[in-house]
Amino acid sequence: MLEKKLIEHCSPTLAGLKTANLFNYKFSSIDALFGELQDAGQKLNEKGVYIEILRMRESRALVYVYRKRRLEKDLIKPGVQELLRKYGYSSSKLEECLCWLKQRFQESDCFPHEIGLFLDYPLSDVIGFIEQGGKNCKCCGVWKVYSNECETQALFARFRKCTEVYQRVFAGGRTLAQLTVAA
């Protein structure tokens, strides 16, 4: 079940088109969840893709799937550390940033605004979302777009196409490991 959800929600990350994806996963038992995460992690880690739980509530887990090296580079892009410091991030080290992000998720029922930086959204769109309170975007797709509308629409189309292809070939028998591009 988890592998199907990974394909459904994380194909652009598995294909190397995007740094990270995030999805809610309903589970029947914590033991089963951790077993599935461990199995998927073994297949993905060797390709440079990692899985973390950002928050758990009752029978739901917020699952974060990311390309470690790419995320490390994203977090040191110009302007990113400045914005993260405004939300209490005191380091640019990946492990410390993820730890603080999890803490931010635990402290609120809402998504922390900076989550977009961990999901490969452009800094200008993350700032636009924060400044506009999620309103007045130029278009909406994987995220709300405040700049570079045409370029981002084309990117959204690539993500959709990737997901369609991955779902089709996964249903045809390809494995999660076979569909994950090595970093």
N, C-alpha and C. Protein backbone atom coordinates (compact mmCIF):
# COMPACT_ATOMS: atom_id res chain seq x y z
N MET A 1 0.83 -1.20 0.00
CA MET A 1 0.00 0.00 0.00
C MET A 1 0.86 1.26 0.00
N LEU A 2 1.91 1.30 0.85
CA LEU A 2 2.78 2.48 0.90
C LEU A 2 3.46 2.71 -0.45
N GLU A 3 3.92 1.64 -1.08
CA GLU A 3 4.60 1.81 -2.37
C GLU A 3 3.67 2.44 -3.40
N LYS A 4 2.42 2.03 -3.40
CA LYS A 4 1.45 2.61 -4.35
C LYS A 4 1.28 4.10 -4.06
N LYS A 5 1.22 4.48 -2.79
CA LYS A 5 1.09 5.90 -2.42
C LYS A 5 2.34 6.68 -2.80
N LEU A 6 3.51 6.06 -2.65
CA LEU A 6 4.75 6.72 -3.04
C LEU A 6 4.74 7.03 -4.54
N ILE A 7 4.27 6.09 -5.33
CA ILE A 7 4.18 6.31 -6.78
C ILE A 7 3.15 7.40 -7.08
N GLU A 8 2.02 7.33 -6.41
CA GLU A 8 0.93 8.29 -6.64
C GLU A 8 1.33 9.71 -6.29
N HIS A 9 2.05 9.89 -5.19
CA HIS A 9 2.32 11.23 -4.68
C HIS A 9 3.76 11.71 -4.85
N CYS A 10 4.68 10.82 -5.15
CA CYS A 10 6.10 11.20 -5.15
C CYS A 10 6.84 10.89 -6.45
N SER A 11 6.14 10.57 -7.51
CA SER A 11 6.80 10.22 -8.77
C SER A 11 7.81 11.27 -9.22
N PRO A 12 7.50 12.57 -9.18
CA PRO A 12 8.50 13.56 -9.62
C PRO A 12 9.79 13.50 -8.80
N THR A 13 9.70 13.18 -7.51
CA THR A 13 10.90 13.04 -6.69
C THR A 13 11.62 11.75 -7.04
N LEU A 14 10.88 10.67 -7.20
CA LEU A 14 11.49 9.39 -7.55
C LEU A 14 12.20 9.47 -8.90
N ALA A 15 11.65 10.26 -9.81
CA ALA A 15 12.23 10.42 -11.15
C ALA A 15 13.38 11.42 -11.18
N GLY A 16 13.58 12.13 -10.09
CA GLY A 16 14.66 13.12 -10.04
C GLY A 16 14.28 14.48 -10.61
N LEU A 17 12.99 14.71 -10.83
CA LEU A 17 12.52 16.00 -11.35
C LEU A 17 12.32 17.03 -10.25
N LYS A 18 12.19 16.58 -9.02
CA LYS A 18 11.82 17.43 -7.90
C LYS A 18 12.58 16.95 -6.66
N THR A 19 12.88 17.88 -5.76
CA THR A 19 13.63 17.54 -4.56
C THR A 19 12.82 16.68 -3.60
N ALA A 20 11.55 17.00 -3.43
CA ALA A 20 10.78 16.32 -2.38
C ALA A 20 9.28 16.38 -2.65
N ASN A 21 8.58 15.47 -2.02
CA ASN A 21 7.12 15.45 -2.00
C ASN A 21 6.66 15.09 -0.60
N LEU A 22 5.38 15.31 -0.36
CA LEU A 22 4.78 15.14 0.95
C LEU A 22 3.37 14.60 0.76
N PHE A 23 2.96 13.65 1.61
CA PHE A 23 1.59 13.15 1.52
C PHE A 23 1.15 12.57 2.86
N ASN A 24 -0.16 12.53 3.06
CA ASN A 24 -0.74 11.90 4.24
C ASN A 24 -0.94 10.42 3.95
N TYR A 25 -0.62 9.60 4.93
CA TYR A 25 -0.75 8.16 4.77
C TYR A 25 -1.52 7.59 5.94
N LYS A 26 -2.61 6.93 5.63
CA LYS A 26 -3.43 6.30 6.67
C LYS A 26 -2.89 4.89 6.91
N PHE A 27 -2.67 4.57 8.18
CA PHE A 27 -2.13 3.26 8.53
C PHE A 27 -3.01 2.58 9.56
N SER A 28 -2.91 1.25 9.61
CA SER A 28 -3.74 0.48 10.53
C SER A 28 -3.04 0.23 11.86
N SER A 29 -1.70 0.11 11.82
CA SER A 29 -0.95 -0.07 13.06
C SER A 29 0.42 0.58 12.91
N ILE A 30 0.94 1.05 14.02
CA ILE A 30 2.25 1.71 14.00
C ILE A 30 3.33 0.72 13.58
N ASP A 31 3.22 -0.51 14.06
CA ASP A 31 4.21 -1.52 13.68
C ASP A 31 4.22 -1.76 12.17
N ALA A 32 3.03 -1.85 11.59
CA ALA A 32 2.93 -2.05 10.14
C ALA A 32 3.50 -0.85 9.40
N LEU A 33 3.20 0.36 9.89
CA LEU A 33 3.71 1.58 9.26
C LEU A 33 5.24 1.57 9.26
N PHE A 34 5.84 1.32 10.42
CA PHE A 34 7.30 1.34 10.49
C PHE A 34 7.92 0.22 9.65
N GLY A 35 7.25 -0.90 9.57
CA GLY A 35 7.72 -1.98 8.71
C GLY A 35 7.73 -1.57 7.24
N GLU A 36 6.62 -0.95 6.80
CA GLU A 36 6.53 -0.48 5.42
C GLU A 36 7.57 0.61 5.13
N LEU A 37 7.75 1.53 6.08
CA LEU A 37 8.74 2.59 5.90
C LEU A 37 10.15 2.03 5.82
N GLN A 38 10.43 1.04 6.64
CA GLN A 38 11.75 0.43 6.62
C GLN A 38 12.00 -0.28 5.29
N ASP A 39 11.01 -1.03 4.82
CA ASP A 39 11.14 -1.73 3.53
C ASP A 39 11.35 -0.75 2.39
N ALA A 40 10.53 0.29 2.34
CA ALA A 40 10.66 1.29 1.27
C ALA A 40 11.98 2.03 1.40
N GLY A 41 12.37 2.36 2.63
CA GLY A 41 13.62 3.07 2.85
C GLY A 41 14.82 2.28 2.34
N GLN A 42 14.82 0.98 2.55
CA GLN A 42 15.93 0.15 2.07
C GLN A 42 16.05 0.22 0.55
N LYS A 43 14.93 0.28 -0.13
CA LYS A 43 14.93 0.35 -1.60
C LYS A 43 15.35 1.73 -2.09
N LEU A 44 14.95 2.76 -1.38
CA LEU A 44 15.16 4.13 -1.84
C LEU A 44 16.49 4.73 -1.40
N ASN A 45 16.93 4.42 -0.18
CA ASN A 45 18.14 5.05 0.36
C ASN A 45 19.35 4.83 -0.53
N GLU A 46 19.48 3.66 -1.10
CA GLU A 46 20.64 3.39 -1.96
C GLU A 46 20.61 4.23 -3.23
N LYS A 47 19.45 4.81 -3.53
CA LYS A 47 19.32 5.69 -4.70
C LYS A 47 19.38 7.17 -4.30
N GLY A 48 19.62 7.44 -3.01
CA GLY A 48 19.72 8.82 -2.54
C GLY A 48 18.40 9.45 -2.15
N VAL A 49 17.36 8.63 -2.01
CA VAL A 49 16.03 9.11 -1.64
C VAL A 49 15.72 8.61 -0.22
N TYR A 50 15.16 9.49 0.60
CA TYR A 50 14.91 9.16 2.01
C TYR A 50 13.47 9.47 2.38
N ILE A 51 13.00 8.81 3.42
CA ILE A 51 11.62 8.96 3.90
C ILE A 51 11.66 9.34 5.38
N GLU A 52 10.87 10.34 5.73
CA GLU A 52 10.73 10.77 7.13
C GLU A 52 9.25 10.96 7.44
N ILE A 53 8.89 10.75 8.66
CA ILE A 53 7.55 11.12 9.12
C ILE A 53 7.69 12.48 9.79
N LEU A 54 6.95 13.46 9.28
CA LEU A 54 7.01 14.80 9.86
C LEU A 54 6.04 14.96 11.02
N ARG A 55 4.93 14.22 10.95
CA ARG A 55 3.93 14.32 12.03
C ARG A 55 3.04 13.09 11.98
N MET A 56 2.64 12.64 13.16
CA MET A 56 1.68 11.53 13.25
C MET A 56 0.52 11.98 14.11
N ARG A 57 -0.67 11.67 13.65
CA ARG A 57 -1.89 11.94 14.40
C ARG A 57 -2.80 10.74 14.24
N GLU A 58 -3.17 10.14 15.35
CA GLU A 58 -4.04 8.97 15.36
C GLU A 58 -3.57 7.93 14.35
N SER A 59 -4.31 7.71 13.28
CA SER A 59 -3.93 6.69 12.31
C SER A 59 -3.42 7.29 10.99
N ARG A 60 -2.87 8.51 11.08
CA ARG A 60 -2.34 9.18 9.89
C ARG A 60 -0.91 9.65 10.13
N ALA A 61 -0.11 9.49 9.10
CA ALA A 61 1.27 9.97 9.15
C ALA A 61 1.49 10.92 7.97
N LEU A 62 2.15 12.02 8.24
CA LEU A 62 2.55 12.94 7.19
C LEU A 62 3.94 12.50 6.73
N VAL A 63 4.01 11.93 5.54
CA VAL A 63 5.23 11.30 5.04
C VAL A 63 5.94 12.25 4.08
N TYR A 64 7.23 12.45 4.35
CA TYR A 64 8.07 13.34 3.57
C TYR A 64 9.12 12.50 2.85
N VAL A 65 9.18 12.61 1.53
CA VAL A 65 10.11 11.84 0.71
C VAL A 65 11.01 12.85 0.01
N TYR A 66 12.32 12.68 0.16
CA TYR A 66 13.24 13.70 -0.37
C TYR A 66 14.56 13.11 -0.86
N ARG A 67 15.18 13.86 -1.74
CA ARG A 67 16.52 13.56 -2.24
C ARG A 67 17.50 14.35 -1.38
N LYS A 68 18.25 13.64 -0.57
CA LYS A 68 19.09 14.26 0.45
C LYS A 68 20.07 15.29 -0.12
N ARG A 69 20.88 14.90 -1.09
CA ARG A 69 21.89 15.84 -1.63
C ARG A 69 21.25 17.07 -2.24
N ARG A 70 20.17 16.85 -2.93
CA ARG A 70 19.49 17.98 -3.58
C ARG A 70 18.88 18.92 -2.53
N LEU A 71 18.31 18.36 -1.47
CA LEU A 71 17.73 19.19 -0.42
C LEU A 71 18.83 19.99 0.29
N GLU A 72 19.97 19.37 0.52
CA GLU A 72 21.08 20.10 1.14
C GLU A 72 21.45 21.32 0.30
N LYS A 73 21.45 21.17 -1.03
CA LYS A 73 21.76 22.30 -1.92
C LYS A 73 20.64 23.34 -1.90
N ASP A 74 19.39 22.87 -1.88
CA ASP A 74 18.24 23.80 -1.86
C ASP A 74 18.27 24.69 -0.62
N LEU A 75 18.66 24.11 0.50
CA LEU A 75 18.62 24.85 1.77
C LEU A 75 19.71 25.91 1.90
N ILE A 76 20.68 25.89 1.00
CA ILE A 76 21.73 26.93 1.05
C ILE A 76 21.66 27.87 -0.15
N LYS A 77 20.57 27.81 -0.91
CA LYS A 77 20.38 28.76 -2.02
C LYS A 77 20.25 30.16 -1.45
N PRO A 78 20.64 31.17 -2.25
CA PRO A 78 20.52 32.56 -1.79
C PRO A 78 19.10 32.90 -1.31
N GLY A 79 19.02 33.48 -0.15
CA GLY A 79 17.75 33.93 0.42
C GLY A 79 17.04 32.90 1.27
N VAL A 80 17.34 31.63 1.08
CA VAL A 80 16.62 30.57 1.80
C VAL A 80 16.95 30.61 3.29
N GLN A 81 18.21 30.70 3.63
CA GLN A 81 18.59 30.72 5.05
C GLN A 81 18.01 31.95 5.75
N GLU A 82 17.98 33.07 5.05
CA GLU A 82 17.37 34.28 5.63
C GLU A 82 15.93 34.02 6.05
N LEU A 83 15.17 33.44 5.14
CA LEU A 83 13.77 33.16 5.43
C LEU A 83 13.64 32.11 6.54
N LEU A 84 14.45 31.08 6.49
CA LEU A 84 14.37 30.04 7.51
C LEU A 84 14.70 30.59 8.89
N ARG A 85 15.65 31.50 8.98
CA ARG A 85 15.99 32.10 10.28
C ARG A 85 14.79 32.81 10.89
N LYS A 86 13.94 33.40 10.05
CA LYS A 86 12.73 34.09 10.55
C LYS A 86 11.78 33.12 11.25
N TYR A 87 11.91 31.84 10.92
CA TYR A 87 11.04 30.82 11.51
C TYR A 87 11.77 29.96 12.54
N GLY A 88 12.92 30.44 13.00
CA GLY A 88 13.61 29.78 14.09
C GLY A 88 14.68 28.77 13.73
N TYR A 89 14.97 28.61 12.45
CA TYR A 89 16.03 27.68 12.05
C TYR A 89 17.38 28.34 12.33
N SER A 90 18.21 27.66 13.11
CA SER A 90 19.47 28.26 13.52
C SER A 90 20.67 27.66 12.79
N SER A 91 20.42 26.71 11.90
CA SER A 91 21.50 26.03 11.21
C SER A 91 21.07 25.74 9.78
N SER A 92 22.04 25.56 8.90
CA SER A 92 21.73 25.15 7.53
C SER A 92 21.98 23.65 7.35
N LYS A 93 22.38 22.96 8.44
CA LYS A 93 22.61 21.52 8.36
C LYS A 93 21.27 20.80 8.19
N LEU A 94 21.24 19.90 7.24
CA LEU A 94 20.00 19.21 6.89
C LEU A 94 19.32 18.56 8.08
N GLU A 95 20.05 17.78 8.85
CA GLU A 95 19.45 17.06 9.98
C GLU A 95 18.82 18.02 10.99
N GLU A 96 19.50 19.13 11.26
CA GLU A 96 18.96 20.11 12.21
C GLU A 96 17.74 20.82 11.63
N CYS A 97 17.76 21.11 10.34
CA CYS A 97 16.60 21.73 9.70
C CYS A 97 15.39 20.81 9.74
N LEU A 98 15.60 19.53 9.44
CA LEU A 98 14.49 18.58 9.47
C LEU A 98 13.94 18.40 10.88
N CYS A 99 14.83 18.40 11.85
CA CYS A 99 14.41 18.28 13.25
C CYS A 99 13.53 19.48 13.64
N TRP A 100 13.95 20.69 13.26
CA TRP A 100 13.17 21.88 13.58
C TRP A 100 11.84 21.89 12.81
N LEU A 101 11.87 21.43 11.55
CA LEU A 101 10.63 21.36 10.77
C LEU A 101 9.63 20.43 11.45
N LYS A 102 10.10 19.28 11.92
CA LYS A 102 9.21 18.35 12.64
C LYS A 102 8.64 19.02 13.89
N GLN A 103 9.48 19.74 14.59
CA GLN A 103 9.03 20.47 15.79
C GLN A 103 7.94 21.47 15.43
N ARG A 104 8.15 22.19 14.32
CA ARG A 104 7.15 23.17 13.87
C ARG A 104 5.82 22.48 13.53
N PHE A 105 5.88 21.31 12.94
CA PHE A 105 4.66 20.57 12.65
C PHE A 105 3.97 20.12 13.92
N GLN A 106 4.73 19.74 14.94
CA GLN A 106 4.15 19.29 16.21
C GLN A 106 3.45 20.44 16.94
N GLU A 107 3.97 21.64 16.78
CA GLU A 107 3.45 22.79 17.52
C GLU A 107 2.17 23.37 16.93
N SER A 108 1.80 22.96 15.73
CA SER A 108 0.65 23.58 15.07
C SER A 108 -0.13 22.56 14.25
N ASP A 109 -1.41 22.82 14.09
CA ASP A 109 -2.23 22.00 13.21
C ASP A 109 -2.05 22.41 11.75
N CYS A 110 -1.54 23.63 11.54
CA CYS A 110 -1.33 24.15 10.19
C CYS A 110 0.04 23.74 9.66
N PHE A 111 0.20 23.86 8.37
CA PHE A 111 1.50 23.62 7.77
C PHE A 111 2.36 24.85 7.98
N PRO A 112 3.60 24.68 8.42
CA PRO A 112 4.51 25.82 8.52
C PRO A 112 4.73 26.41 7.11
N HIS A 113 4.68 27.72 7.00
CA HIS A 113 4.80 28.37 5.69
C HIS A 113 6.09 28.01 4.95
N GLU A 114 7.15 27.76 5.69
CA GLU A 114 8.44 27.48 5.06
C GLU A 114 8.51 26.08 4.45
N ILE A 115 7.48 25.28 4.59
CA ILE A 115 7.50 23.92 4.06
C ILE A 115 7.81 23.92 2.56
N GLY A 116 7.38 24.95 1.86
CA GLY A 116 7.66 25.04 0.43
C GLY A 116 9.13 24.97 0.09
N LEU A 117 9.97 25.51 0.98
CA LEU A 117 11.41 25.46 0.75
C LEU A 117 11.95 24.04 0.82
N PHE A 118 11.26 23.18 1.55
CA PHE A 118 11.65 21.78 1.69
C PHE A 118 11.04 20.92 0.58
N LEU A 119 10.16 21.53 -0.22
CA LEU A 119 9.47 20.81 -1.28
C LEU A 119 9.87 21.30 -2.68
N ASP A 120 10.96 22.08 -2.74
CA ASP A 120 11.49 22.54 -4.03
C ASP A 120 10.61 23.59 -4.70
N TYR A 121 9.84 24.32 -3.91
CA TYR A 121 9.08 25.43 -4.47
C TYR A 121 10.03 26.62 -4.60
N PRO A 122 9.86 27.45 -5.62
CA PRO A 122 10.73 28.63 -5.76
C PRO A 122 10.58 29.57 -4.56
N LEU A 123 11.68 30.13 -4.14
CA LEU A 123 11.69 31.07 -3.01
C LEU A 123 10.68 32.19 -3.24
N SER A 124 10.62 32.71 -4.47
CA SER A 124 9.71 33.82 -4.76
C SER A 124 8.25 33.42 -4.53
N ASP A 125 7.90 32.17 -4.81
CA ASP A 125 6.53 31.70 -4.58
C ASP A 125 6.25 31.47 -3.10
N VAL A 126 7.24 31.00 -2.37
CA VAL A 126 7.08 30.82 -0.92
C VAL A 126 6.89 32.19 -0.26
N ILE A 127 7.71 33.14 -0.64
CA ILE A 127 7.59 34.50 -0.09
C ILE A 127 6.26 35.12 -0.51
N GLY A 128 5.87 34.94 -1.76
CA GLY A 128 4.58 35.45 -2.24
C GLY A 128 3.42 34.88 -1.45
N PHE A 129 3.46 33.59 -1.18
CA PHE A 129 2.41 32.94 -0.40
C PHE A 129 2.33 33.54 1.00
N ILE A 130 3.48 33.71 1.62
CA ILE A 130 3.52 34.27 2.98
C ILE A 130 3.00 35.70 2.99
N GLU A 131 3.51 36.52 2.08
CA GLU A 131 3.13 37.94 2.04
C GLU A 131 1.67 38.14 1.67
N GLN A 132 1.15 37.29 0.79
CA GLN A 132 -0.23 37.43 0.32
C GLN A 132 -1.22 36.59 1.14
N GLY A 133 -0.73 35.89 2.14
CA GLY A 133 -1.61 35.06 2.95
C GLY A 133 -2.30 33.97 2.16
N GLY A 134 -1.61 33.48 1.12
CA GLY A 134 -2.17 32.41 0.30
C GLY A 134 -3.17 32.89 -0.74
N LYS A 135 -3.37 34.19 -0.85
CA LYS A 135 -4.33 34.75 -1.82
C LYS A 135 -3.58 35.42 -2.97
N ASN A 136 -4.34 35.79 -4.00
CA ASN A 136 -3.84 36.59 -5.13
C ASN A 136 -2.75 35.90 -5.94
N CYS A 137 -2.73 34.59 -5.98
CA CYS A 137 -1.72 33.90 -6.79
C CYS A 137 -2.08 34.00 -8.27
N LYS A 138 -1.08 33.86 -9.12
CA LYS A 138 -1.29 33.91 -10.57
C LYS A 138 -1.94 32.63 -11.07
N CYS A 139 -1.56 31.50 -10.46
CA CYS A 139 -2.16 30.21 -10.79
C CYS A 139 -1.87 29.24 -9.65
N CYS A 140 -2.53 28.11 -9.70
CA CYS A 140 -2.38 27.12 -8.64
C CYS A 140 -2.21 25.75 -9.27
N GLY A 141 -1.26 25.00 -8.76
CA GLY A 141 -1.02 23.64 -9.22
C GLY A 141 -0.47 22.85 -8.05
N VAL A 142 0.75 22.38 -8.17
CA VAL A 142 1.40 21.69 -7.06
C VAL A 142 1.56 22.66 -5.89
N TRP A 143 1.77 23.93 -6.21
CA TRP A 143 1.82 25.01 -5.21
C TRP A 143 1.18 26.24 -5.82
N LYS A 144 0.97 27.26 -5.00
CA LYS A 144 0.43 28.53 -5.48
C LYS A 144 1.58 29.34 -6.07
N VAL A 145 1.36 29.83 -7.28
CA VAL A 145 2.41 30.50 -8.05
C VAL A 145 2.22 32.01 -8.02
N TYR A 146 3.28 32.70 -7.65
CA TYR A 146 3.27 34.16 -7.57
C TYR A 146 4.23 34.80 -8.57
N SER A 147 5.08 33.99 -9.22
CA SER A 147 6.00 34.51 -10.24
C SER A 147 6.24 33.40 -11.26
N ASN A 148 6.73 33.77 -12.43
CA ASN A 148 7.07 32.79 -13.47
C ASN A 148 5.94 31.81 -13.78
N GLU A 149 4.77 32.36 -14.04
CA GLU A 149 3.58 31.53 -14.25
C GLU A 149 3.73 30.54 -15.42
N CYS A 150 4.16 31.01 -16.57
CA CYS A 150 4.26 30.13 -17.75
C CYS A 150 5.26 29.00 -17.53
N GLU A 151 6.42 29.35 -17.01
CA GLU A 151 7.47 28.36 -16.73
C GLU A 151 6.97 27.32 -15.73
N THR A 152 6.26 27.79 -14.71
CA THR A 152 5.79 26.87 -13.67
C THR A 152 4.66 25.99 -14.18
N GLN A 153 3.79 26.52 -15.03
CA GLN A 153 2.72 25.70 -15.63
C GLN A 153 3.32 24.54 -16.42
N ALA A 154 4.40 24.82 -17.16
CA ALA A 154 5.07 23.77 -17.93
C ALA A 154 5.67 22.71 -16.99
N LEU A 155 6.22 23.17 -15.88
CA LEU A 155 6.77 22.26 -14.88
C LEU A 155 5.68 21.38 -14.27
N PHE A 156 4.54 21.99 -13.95
CA PHE A 156 3.41 21.22 -13.41
C PHE A 156 2.98 20.14 -14.40
N ALA A 157 2.97 20.48 -15.68
CA ALA A 157 2.59 19.50 -16.71
C ALA A 157 3.59 18.34 -16.74
N ARG A 158 4.88 18.63 -16.58
CA ARG A 158 5.89 17.56 -16.52
C ARG A 158 5.66 16.66 -15.32
N PHE A 159 5.31 17.27 -14.18
CA PHE A 159 5.04 16.48 -12.97
C PHE A 159 3.83 15.56 -13.19
N ARG A 160 2.77 16.11 -13.78
CA ARG A 160 1.56 15.31 -14.04
C ARG A 160 1.87 14.14 -14.98
N LYS A 161 2.60 14.43 -16.05
CA LYS A 161 2.95 13.39 -17.03
C LYS A 161 3.81 12.31 -16.37
N CYS A 162 4.77 12.72 -15.58
CA CYS A 162 5.63 11.78 -14.86
C CYS A 162 4.80 10.86 -13.97
N THR A 163 3.87 11.44 -13.23
CA THR A 163 3.03 10.64 -12.33
C THR A 163 2.17 9.66 -13.11
N GLU A 164 1.59 10.11 -14.22
CA GLU A 164 0.78 9.22 -15.05
C GLU A 164 1.59 8.03 -15.55
N VAL A 165 2.79 8.30 -16.07
CA VAL A 165 3.65 7.24 -16.59
C VAL A 165 4.07 6.30 -15.47
N TYR A 166 4.49 6.84 -14.34
CA TYR A 166 4.92 6.00 -13.22
C TYR A 166 3.78 5.11 -12.72
N GLN A 167 2.58 5.65 -12.62
CA GLN A 167 1.45 4.84 -12.16
C GLN A 167 1.16 3.71 -13.14
N ARG A 168 1.25 4.02 -14.42
CA ARG A 168 0.97 3.01 -15.44
C ARG A 168 2.02 1.88 -15.41
N VAL A 169 3.29 2.24 -15.37
CA VAL A 169 4.32 1.20 -15.40
C VAL A 169 4.41 0.45 -14.07
N PHE A 170 4.08 1.11 -12.96
CA PHE A 170 4.04 0.43 -11.66
C PHE A 170 2.92 -0.62 -11.68
N ALA A 171 1.75 -0.21 -12.21
CA ALA A 171 0.63 -1.15 -12.32
C ALA A 171 0.98 -2.31 -13.26
N GLY A 172 1.88 -2.05 -14.21
CA GLY A 172 2.31 -3.08 -15.15
C GLY A 172 3.40 -4.00 -14.61
N GLY A 173 3.86 -3.76 -13.38
CA GLY A 173 4.80 -4.68 -12.77
C GLY A 173 6.17 -4.14 -12.41
N ARG A 174 6.48 -2.91 -12.81
CA ARG A 174 7.78 -2.35 -12.40
C ARG A 174 7.78 -2.10 -10.91
N THR A 175 8.93 -2.24 -10.29
CA THR A 175 9.03 -2.09 -8.84
C THR A 175 9.40 -0.65 -8.47
N LEU A 176 9.22 -0.33 -7.21
CA LEU A 176 9.61 0.98 -6.68
C LEU A 176 11.09 1.23 -6.93
N ALA A 177 11.91 0.24 -6.67
CA ALA A 177 13.36 0.38 -6.88
C ALA A 177 13.68 0.63 -8.35
N GLN A 178 13.01 -0.05 -9.24
CA GLN A 178 13.25 0.13 -10.67
C GLN A 178 12.83 1.53 -11.15
N LEU A 179 11.82 2.08 -10.51
CA LEU A 179 11.32 3.40 -10.93
C LEU A 179 12.05 4.57 -10.28
N THR A 180 12.91 4.29 -9.32
CA THR A 180 13.62 5.36 -8.64
C THR A 180 14.96 5.60 -9.31
N VAL A 181 15.15 6.81 -9.81
CA VAL A 181 16.39 7.19 -10.47
C VAL A 181 17.45 7.47 -9.42
N ALA A 182 18.63 6.91 -9.62
CA ALA A 182 19.73 7.12 -8.66
C ALA A 182 20.19 8.57 -8.70
N ALA A 183 20.59 9.07 -7.54
CA ALA A 183 21.06 10.47 -7.45
C ALA A 183 22.40 10.61 -8.13
